[in-house]
Short mmCIF file of C-alpha atoms in Angstrom, two decimals:
data_model
loop_
_atom_site.label_atom_id
_atom_site.label_comp_id
_atom_site.label_asym_id
_atom_site.label_seq_id
_atom_site.Cartn_x
_atom_site.Cartn_y
_atom_site.Cartn_z
CA MET A 1247 -39.94 -73.24 -80.28
CA ASN A 1248 -41.42 -69.51 -80.81
CA PRO A 1249 -39.59 -67.04 -79.20
CA PRO A 1250 -40.57 -65.22 -76.19
CA ILE A 1251 -42.94 -62.09 -77.09
CA ASP A 1252 -42.45 -58.57 -75.69
CA VAL A 1253 -44.66 -55.65 -76.19
CA ILE A 1254 -43.39 -52.16 -76.31
CA THR A 1255 -45.63 -48.73 -76.29
CA GLY A 1256 -44.17 -46.94 -79.24
CA ALA A 1257 -41.65 -49.27 -81.03
CA PHE A 1258 -41.08 -46.55 -83.81
CA SER A 1259 -40.58 -43.73 -81.53
CA TYR A 1260 -37.26 -42.19 -80.42
CA SER A 1261 -35.98 -44.64 -77.58
CA GLY A 1262 -38.70 -47.39 -78.27
CA ARG A 1263 -37.04 -48.24 -81.75
CA PHE A 1264 -33.82 -48.68 -79.90
CA VAL A 1265 -35.18 -50.91 -77.26
CA ALA A 1266 -37.23 -52.90 -80.12
CA ALA A 1267 -34.14 -53.35 -82.35
CA ASP A 1268 -32.17 -54.62 -79.34
CA LEU A 1269 -34.98 -57.16 -78.39
CA LEU A 1270 -34.89 -58.33 -82.11
CA GLU A 1271 -31.27 -58.79 -82.01
CA ARG A 1272 -31.50 -61.05 -78.92
CA GLY A 1273 -33.81 -63.32 -80.77
CA ARG A 1274 -36.92 -61.96 -78.98
CA GLY A 1275 -40.48 -61.65 -80.61
CA VAL A 1276 -41.72 -57.82 -80.45
CA ARG A 1277 -45.30 -56.37 -80.81
CA THR A 1278 -46.13 -52.82 -80.24
CA LEU A 1279 -48.76 -50.47 -79.22
CA THR A 1280 -48.79 -47.15 -80.76
CA ASN A 1281 -50.82 -44.60 -82.30
CA HIS A 1282 -48.11 -43.63 -84.62
CA PRO A 1283 -47.46 -46.58 -87.06
CA LYS A 1284 -44.81 -45.84 -89.64
CA PRO A 1285 -44.88 -48.55 -92.53
CA GLY A 1286 -41.88 -47.13 -93.95
CA ASP A 1287 -39.91 -47.66 -90.71
CA PRO A 1288 -37.14 -50.34 -91.29
CA LEU A 1289 -38.44 -52.26 -88.23
CA ALA A 1290 -42.34 -52.22 -89.38
CA ALA A 1291 -42.19 -55.48 -91.30
CA ARG A 1292 -41.06 -57.04 -88.00
CA ILE A 1293 -42.98 -55.57 -85.59
CA PRO A 1294 -46.84 -56.04 -85.64
CA ALA A 1295 -48.67 -52.83 -84.64
CA GLN A 1296 -51.84 -52.26 -82.91
CA PRO A 1297 -53.46 -49.00 -81.55
CA LEU A 1298 -52.65 -47.86 -78.18
CA ASP A 1299 -56.34 -47.08 -77.19
CA PHE A 1300 -56.65 -46.42 -73.92
CA GLU A 1301 -60.58 -46.32 -73.60
CA ASP A 1302 -60.68 -49.97 -74.76
CA ASP A 1303 -59.47 -52.19 -71.95
CA ALA A 1304 -60.54 -55.32 -73.92
CA ALA A 1305 -58.22 -54.41 -76.91
CA LEU A 1306 -55.30 -53.64 -74.61
CA VAL A 1307 -55.64 -57.00 -72.52
CA SER A 1308 -55.97 -58.74 -76.05
CA ALA A 1309 -52.74 -56.97 -77.26
CA LEU A 1310 -51.07 -57.71 -74.05
CA THR A 1311 -52.27 -61.57 -73.79
CA GLY A 1312 -49.13 -63.90 -74.07
CA ALA A 1313 -46.66 -61.32 -73.71
CA ASP A 1314 -43.61 -62.00 -71.40
CA THR A 1315 -42.63 -58.41 -70.67
CA LEU A 1316 -44.35 -54.69 -71.30
CA TYR A 1317 -41.72 -52.14 -72.39
CA ASN A 1318 -43.72 -48.94 -71.52
CA THR A 1319 -42.19 -45.69 -72.80
CA TYR A 1320 -45.34 -44.01 -73.40
CA TRP A 1321 -45.78 -40.26 -71.76
CA VAL A 1322 -46.55 -36.71 -72.37
CA ARG A 1323 -43.93 -34.36 -72.75
CA ALA A 1324 -45.69 -31.22 -72.60
CA PRO A 1325 -49.82 -31.59 -73.25
CA ARG A 1326 -51.56 -29.67 -75.18
CA VAL A 1327 -54.73 -27.83 -74.01
CA GLY A 1328 -57.19 -30.29 -72.36
CA VAL A 1329 -54.64 -32.92 -72.31
CA PRO A 1330 -53.03 -32.67 -68.62
CA HIS A 1331 -50.05 -34.74 -67.47
CA THR A 1332 -53.13 -36.26 -65.21
CA MET A 1333 -54.70 -37.68 -68.22
CA ALA A 1334 -51.19 -39.43 -69.15
CA VAL A 1335 -51.30 -40.78 -65.63
CA ASP A 1336 -54.66 -42.34 -65.87
CA ASN A 1337 -53.84 -43.69 -69.40
CA THR A 1338 -50.75 -45.40 -68.11
CA LYS A 1339 -52.81 -46.86 -65.04
CA ARG A 1340 -55.07 -48.49 -67.58
CA LEU A 1341 -52.11 -49.87 -69.23
CA ILE A 1342 -50.64 -51.37 -66.04
CA ALA A 1343 -54.05 -52.80 -65.33
CA ALA A 1344 -54.47 -54.58 -68.57
CA ALA A 1345 -50.76 -55.79 -68.37
CA ARG A 1346 -52.01 -57.62 -65.03
CA ARG A 1347 -55.00 -58.99 -66.34
CA ALA A 1348 -53.30 -60.28 -69.54
CA GLY A 1349 -51.03 -62.18 -67.34
CA VAL A 1350 -47.59 -60.08 -68.31
CA ARG A 1351 -44.80 -61.60 -66.68
CA ARG A 1352 -42.82 -58.33 -65.90
CA ILE A 1353 -43.18 -54.54 -66.87
CA VAL A 1354 -40.28 -52.08 -67.55
CA HIS A 1355 -41.44 -48.71 -66.98
CA THR A 1356 -39.51 -45.52 -68.38
CA SER A 1357 -39.65 -42.96 -65.40
CA ILE A 1358 -37.36 -39.87 -65.13
CA ALA A 1359 -34.37 -39.21 -62.84
CA ASN A 1360 -35.03 -37.68 -59.43
CA PRO A 1361 -38.86 -37.84 -59.89
CA THR A 1362 -39.48 -36.44 -56.39
CA ALA A 1363 -37.36 -33.48 -56.66
CA SER A 1364 -39.80 -31.24 -58.71
CA ARG A 1365 -43.35 -30.30 -57.46
CA LEU A 1366 -44.26 -29.67 -61.13
CA SER A 1367 -46.96 -32.02 -62.91
CA TYR A 1368 -44.36 -33.67 -65.32
CA TYR A 1369 -42.30 -34.97 -61.99
CA ARG A 1370 -45.50 -35.53 -59.80
CA GLY A 1371 -47.11 -37.80 -62.48
CA LYS A 1372 -43.73 -39.78 -62.96
CA ALA A 1373 -43.50 -40.36 -59.38
CA GLU A 1374 -47.05 -41.43 -59.12
CA LEU A 1375 -46.88 -43.77 -61.68
CA GLU A 1376 -43.59 -45.52 -59.97
CA ASP A 1377 -45.92 -46.16 -57.11
CA ALA A 1378 -48.50 -47.65 -59.24
CA VAL A 1379 -46.04 -49.69 -61.09
CA ARG A 1380 -44.49 -51.03 -57.49
CA SER A 1381 -48.12 -51.64 -56.07
CA SER A 1382 -49.37 -53.66 -59.59
CA GLY A 1383 -48.32 -56.84 -58.24
CA LEU A 1384 -46.24 -57.36 -61.42
CA SER A 1385 -42.57 -57.99 -61.52
CA TYR A 1386 -40.93 -54.75 -62.60
CA ALA A 1387 -37.88 -52.69 -63.30
CA ILE A 1388 -38.19 -48.96 -63.37
CA VAL A 1389 -35.58 -47.18 -65.29
CA ARG A 1390 -34.92 -43.32 -64.63
CA PRO A 1391 -33.31 -41.60 -67.62
CA THR A 1392 -31.68 -38.29 -67.36
CA LEU A 1393 -31.31 -37.00 -70.81
CA LEU A 1394 -30.99 -38.74 -73.71
CA PHE A 1395 -28.62 -38.18 -76.71
CA GLY A 1396 -27.98 -39.87 -79.93
CA GLU A 1397 -29.36 -40.27 -83.76
CA GLY A 1398 -32.84 -38.42 -83.69
CA ASP A 1399 -32.62 -36.80 -80.12
CA VAL A 1400 -34.60 -33.29 -79.78
CA LEU A 1401 -32.69 -31.71 -77.26
CA ILE A 1402 -28.82 -31.59 -78.04
CA ASN A 1403 -29.78 -32.08 -81.87
CA ASN A 1404 -31.63 -28.75 -81.59
CA ILE A 1405 -29.16 -27.08 -79.49
CA ALA A 1406 -26.76 -27.96 -82.07
CA TRP A 1407 -29.28 -26.65 -84.93
CA LEU A 1408 -29.62 -23.35 -83.26
CA LEU A 1409 -25.59 -22.76 -83.02
CA ARG A 1410 -25.66 -23.60 -86.79
CA HIS A 1411 -28.48 -20.81 -87.39
CA VAL A 1412 -28.35 -18.35 -85.10
CA PRO A 1413 -25.36 -15.61 -84.53
CA VAL A 1414 -26.18 -15.33 -80.77
CA PHE A 1415 -26.91 -18.26 -78.49
CA GLY A 1416 -28.53 -17.31 -75.18
CA ILE A 1417 -27.69 -19.47 -71.92
CA PRO A 1418 -30.23 -18.84 -69.34
CA GLY A 1419 -28.66 -17.88 -66.04
CA ASP A 1420 -25.21 -18.61 -64.90
CA GLY A 1421 -25.12 -21.90 -67.07
CA GLY A 1422 -23.72 -23.63 -64.24
CA TYR A 1423 -26.47 -26.20 -63.78
CA ARG A 1424 -25.58 -29.90 -64.56
CA LEU A 1425 -26.62 -32.36 -67.01
CA GLN A 1426 -25.48 -36.15 -67.32
CA PRO A 1427 -26.43 -37.46 -71.27
CA MET A 1428 -26.97 -41.05 -71.64
CA HIS A 1429 -26.66 -42.41 -74.86
CA VAL A 1430 -29.93 -43.69 -76.51
CA ARG A 1431 -28.48 -47.21 -77.28
CA ASP A 1432 -26.94 -47.70 -73.73
CA HIS A 1433 -30.20 -46.77 -72.47
CA ALA A 1434 -32.25 -49.40 -74.63
CA ALA A 1435 -29.66 -52.03 -73.63
CA LEU A 1436 -30.47 -51.06 -69.95
CA MET A 1437 -34.20 -51.38 -70.58
CA VAL A 1438 -33.65 -54.85 -72.11
CA GLU A 1439 -31.14 -56.04 -69.49
CA THR A 1440 -33.44 -55.01 -66.61
CA GLY A 1441 -36.34 -56.78 -68.50
CA LEU A 1442 -34.86 -60.21 -68.70
CA GLN A 1443 -34.16 -60.19 -64.85
CA ALA A 1444 -36.74 -61.10 -62.27
CA THR A 1445 -35.76 -59.02 -59.39
CA ASP A 1446 -37.61 -55.76 -58.56
CA GLN A 1447 -35.35 -52.84 -59.33
CA ILE A 1448 -35.19 -49.15 -59.75
CA VAL A 1449 -32.04 -48.01 -61.56
CA ASP A 1450 -31.10 -44.72 -63.11
CA SER A 1451 -30.11 -44.37 -66.94
CA ALA A 1452 -27.11 -42.01 -66.92
CA GLY A 1453 -23.98 -41.84 -68.93
CA PRO A 1454 -20.30 -41.56 -67.77
CA ASP A 1455 -19.89 -37.77 -67.89
CA ILE A 1456 -21.63 -34.58 -66.24
CA PHE A 1457 -21.43 -31.30 -67.81
CA THR A 1458 -22.44 -27.80 -66.84
CA PHE A 1459 -25.01 -26.26 -69.70
CA GLU A 1460 -22.68 -23.98 -70.68
CA ALA A 1461 -19.90 -26.46 -71.22
CA LEU A 1462 -22.30 -28.67 -73.25
CA VAL A 1463 -23.12 -25.82 -75.52
CA LYS A 1464 -19.53 -24.64 -76.00
CA LEU A 1465 -18.51 -28.46 -76.35
CA LEU A 1466 -21.20 -28.60 -79.47
CA ARG A 1467 -19.78 -25.49 -80.66
CA ARG A 1468 -16.03 -26.58 -80.82
CA ALA A 1469 -17.14 -30.04 -82.11
CA MET A 1470 -19.01 -28.53 -85.00
CA GLY A 1471 -16.28 -25.68 -85.74
CA LEU A 1472 -18.45 -23.02 -85.11
CA HIS A 1473 -18.05 -19.31 -84.18
CA THR A 1474 -21.47 -18.51 -82.67
CA VAL A 1475 -21.48 -16.06 -79.81
CA VAL A 1476 -22.81 -17.58 -76.61
CA LEU A 1477 -24.00 -15.19 -74.19
CA HIS A 1478 -25.71 -15.34 -70.56
CA MET A 1479 -28.85 -13.80 -70.05
CA PRO A 1480 -31.95 -13.70 -67.35
CA PRO A 1481 -34.11 -16.94 -67.80
CA ALA A 1482 -37.13 -15.14 -68.47
CA LEU A 1483 -35.42 -13.51 -71.73
CA ALA A 1484 -33.91 -16.81 -72.56
CA MET A 1485 -37.67 -18.39 -72.20
CA LEU A 1486 -38.84 -15.47 -74.38
CA GLY A 1487 -36.31 -16.56 -77.38
CA ALA A 1488 -37.18 -19.93 -76.84
CA THR A 1489 -41.05 -19.12 -77.46
CA VAL A 1490 -40.17 -17.07 -80.43
CA ALA A 1491 -37.51 -19.89 -82.09
CA GLY A 1492 -40.48 -22.36 -81.27
CA ARG A 1493 -43.08 -20.27 -83.28
CA LEU A 1494 -40.83 -19.79 -86.26
CA THR A 1495 -40.14 -23.62 -86.25
CA GLY A 1496 -43.87 -24.44 -85.66
CA ASP A 1497 -42.46 -26.46 -82.75
CA MET A 1498 -42.44 -26.59 -79.03
CA MET A 1499 -38.60 -25.82 -78.36
CA LEU A 1500 -38.68 -25.59 -74.60
CA THR A 1501 -41.21 -25.25 -71.87
CA ARG A 1502 -40.99 -23.24 -68.74
CA ASP A 1503 -41.11 -25.90 -66.45
CA GLU A 1504 -38.29 -27.66 -68.53
CA LEU A 1505 -36.15 -24.91 -68.02
CA GLU A 1506 -37.10 -24.39 -64.22
CA ASP A 1507 -36.23 -28.37 -63.88
CA LEU A 1508 -32.97 -27.90 -65.83
CA ILE A 1509 -31.80 -24.96 -63.59
CA ARG A 1510 -32.57 -26.77 -60.54
CA ASN A 1511 -29.84 -29.36 -61.30
CA ILE A 1512 -32.31 -32.40 -61.41
CA LEU A 1513 -31.14 -33.94 -64.50
CA ILE A 1514 -28.09 -35.96 -62.96
CA SER A 1515 -27.99 -39.06 -61.30
CA HIS A 1516 -26.41 -40.10 -57.77
CA GLU A 1517 -25.65 -43.63 -58.62
CA PRO A 1518 -22.64 -45.17 -60.66
CA PRO A 1519 -23.27 -44.47 -64.57
CA ARG A 1520 -24.79 -47.25 -66.31
CA GLY A 1521 -23.66 -45.90 -69.72
CA THR A 1522 -20.33 -46.27 -71.34
CA THR A 1523 -20.70 -43.94 -74.57
CA ARG A 1524 -19.23 -40.40 -74.03
CA LEU A 1525 -20.92 -37.55 -75.63
CA VAL A 1526 -17.52 -36.12 -76.74
CA ASP A 1527 -16.67 -39.46 -78.70
CA TRP A 1528 -19.98 -39.50 -80.20
CA LEU A 1529 -19.72 -35.75 -81.47
CA SER A 1530 -16.61 -36.38 -82.64
CA ALA A 1531 -18.07 -39.11 -85.24
CA ASN A 1532 -21.23 -37.33 -85.71
CA ARG A 1533 -19.90 -33.48 -85.86
CA ASP A 1534 -21.15 -33.25 -89.54
CA GLN A 1535 -24.48 -34.70 -89.13
CA ILE A 1536 -25.63 -33.22 -85.49
CA GLY A 1537 -27.73 -29.94 -85.92
CA ARG A 1538 -28.08 -30.27 -89.76
CA ALA A 1539 -31.97 -30.77 -89.63
CA TYR A 1540 -34.20 -29.34 -86.91
CA ALA A 1541 -35.91 -32.34 -84.64
CA SER A 1542 -39.35 -31.36 -84.55
CA GLU A 1543 -41.42 -32.70 -81.47
CA ILE A 1544 -44.90 -31.51 -83.07
CA GLU A 1545 -43.79 -33.31 -86.28
CA ARG A 1546 -42.84 -36.18 -84.49
CA HIS A 1547 -45.80 -36.79 -82.11
CA TYR A 1548 -48.90 -34.67 -83.75
CA ARG A 1549 -48.60 -34.93 -87.40
CA THR A 1550 -48.00 -38.75 -87.99
CA ALA A 1551 -51.43 -38.85 -89.83
CA GLU A 1552 -50.86 -36.19 -92.01
CA THR A 1553 -47.49 -37.86 -93.26
CA THR A 1554 -48.76 -41.73 -93.32
CA GLY A 1555 -52.29 -40.65 -94.51
CA GLN A 1556 -53.65 -43.03 -91.57
CA HIS A 1557 -55.82 -42.07 -89.05
CA THR A 1558 -54.10 -42.91 -85.74
CA GLU A 1559 -55.78 -40.79 -83.21
CA ALA A 1560 -57.07 -42.78 -80.21
CA PRO A 1561 -60.65 -41.77 -78.77
CA LYS A 1562 -60.83 -38.05 -78.53
CA ARG A 1563 -60.84 -37.94 -74.65
CA ASN A 1564 -57.47 -39.62 -74.64
CA HIS A 1565 -55.69 -38.43 -77.52
CA ALA A 1566 -52.57 -37.48 -75.51
CA ARG A 1567 -49.68 -38.28 -77.76
CA GLY A 1568 -46.84 -40.25 -76.20
CA THR A 1569 -42.64 -39.34 -76.00
CA SER A 1570 -40.03 -41.23 -75.39
#
């Protein structure tokens, strides 16, 4: 008998590749919808890829037909000019509608912790999509990650990169706002576990430890054996520094919206933790690797076509690039 087939948006993306690997280890068949094909990826030979083209409803339905579960990691972290979060919402609604028409049994949708706690467009979009999933008529699980870390993450890795490369690291404000990191493998396992179930559910994806931002930065500095000076500074000045660093790296290091939400303490869960991997233990095993290479958001999501030599853009109106 053929194994059940699951579809992932972005099976070669950050969290998506761990979800794909977990499913394959469990004997599931996997297909992906992606605008970032990576022929050199270790999983590429095992995962058929089709374009994630939101303007071609028939192609979306065809790609999803025969699938048991859709694992959706598509989103846009900080849209470029002309590609607002509202477009990412519309795109995802098209994907949900296609899944329903294709007869998909269940959707596992990646949201964000505390989606109604912020009035910013990122969170409003996440909250709107949770409503769309709940009203879709499909069996569903909505998974709400706090902050993911692990091999290839952006935020924690790039804090470590800055600590390795600058003499002074600026902490916005008092640094007392909290984060609850979740290891990406634990997150992927939670996604798959909820996908294999039948009951509708909404779960937070959060790790076992909560840190203040200042404690997190100092934990990273200590784990790497560095002596970088850590100073508090006004958030506006810290944002200016992040903007300058972003221009120097050719990347989007931190957005003002992300900084505001970080300071507002919404990257934590109010549920029992679902993850078991402690950041301090992971750092102990990875202290020599973390922060060695800068993890570029732009390189990861906007320059794939340049590095692979393939044309990966969806139609122009909907060329928002998904992050996960």
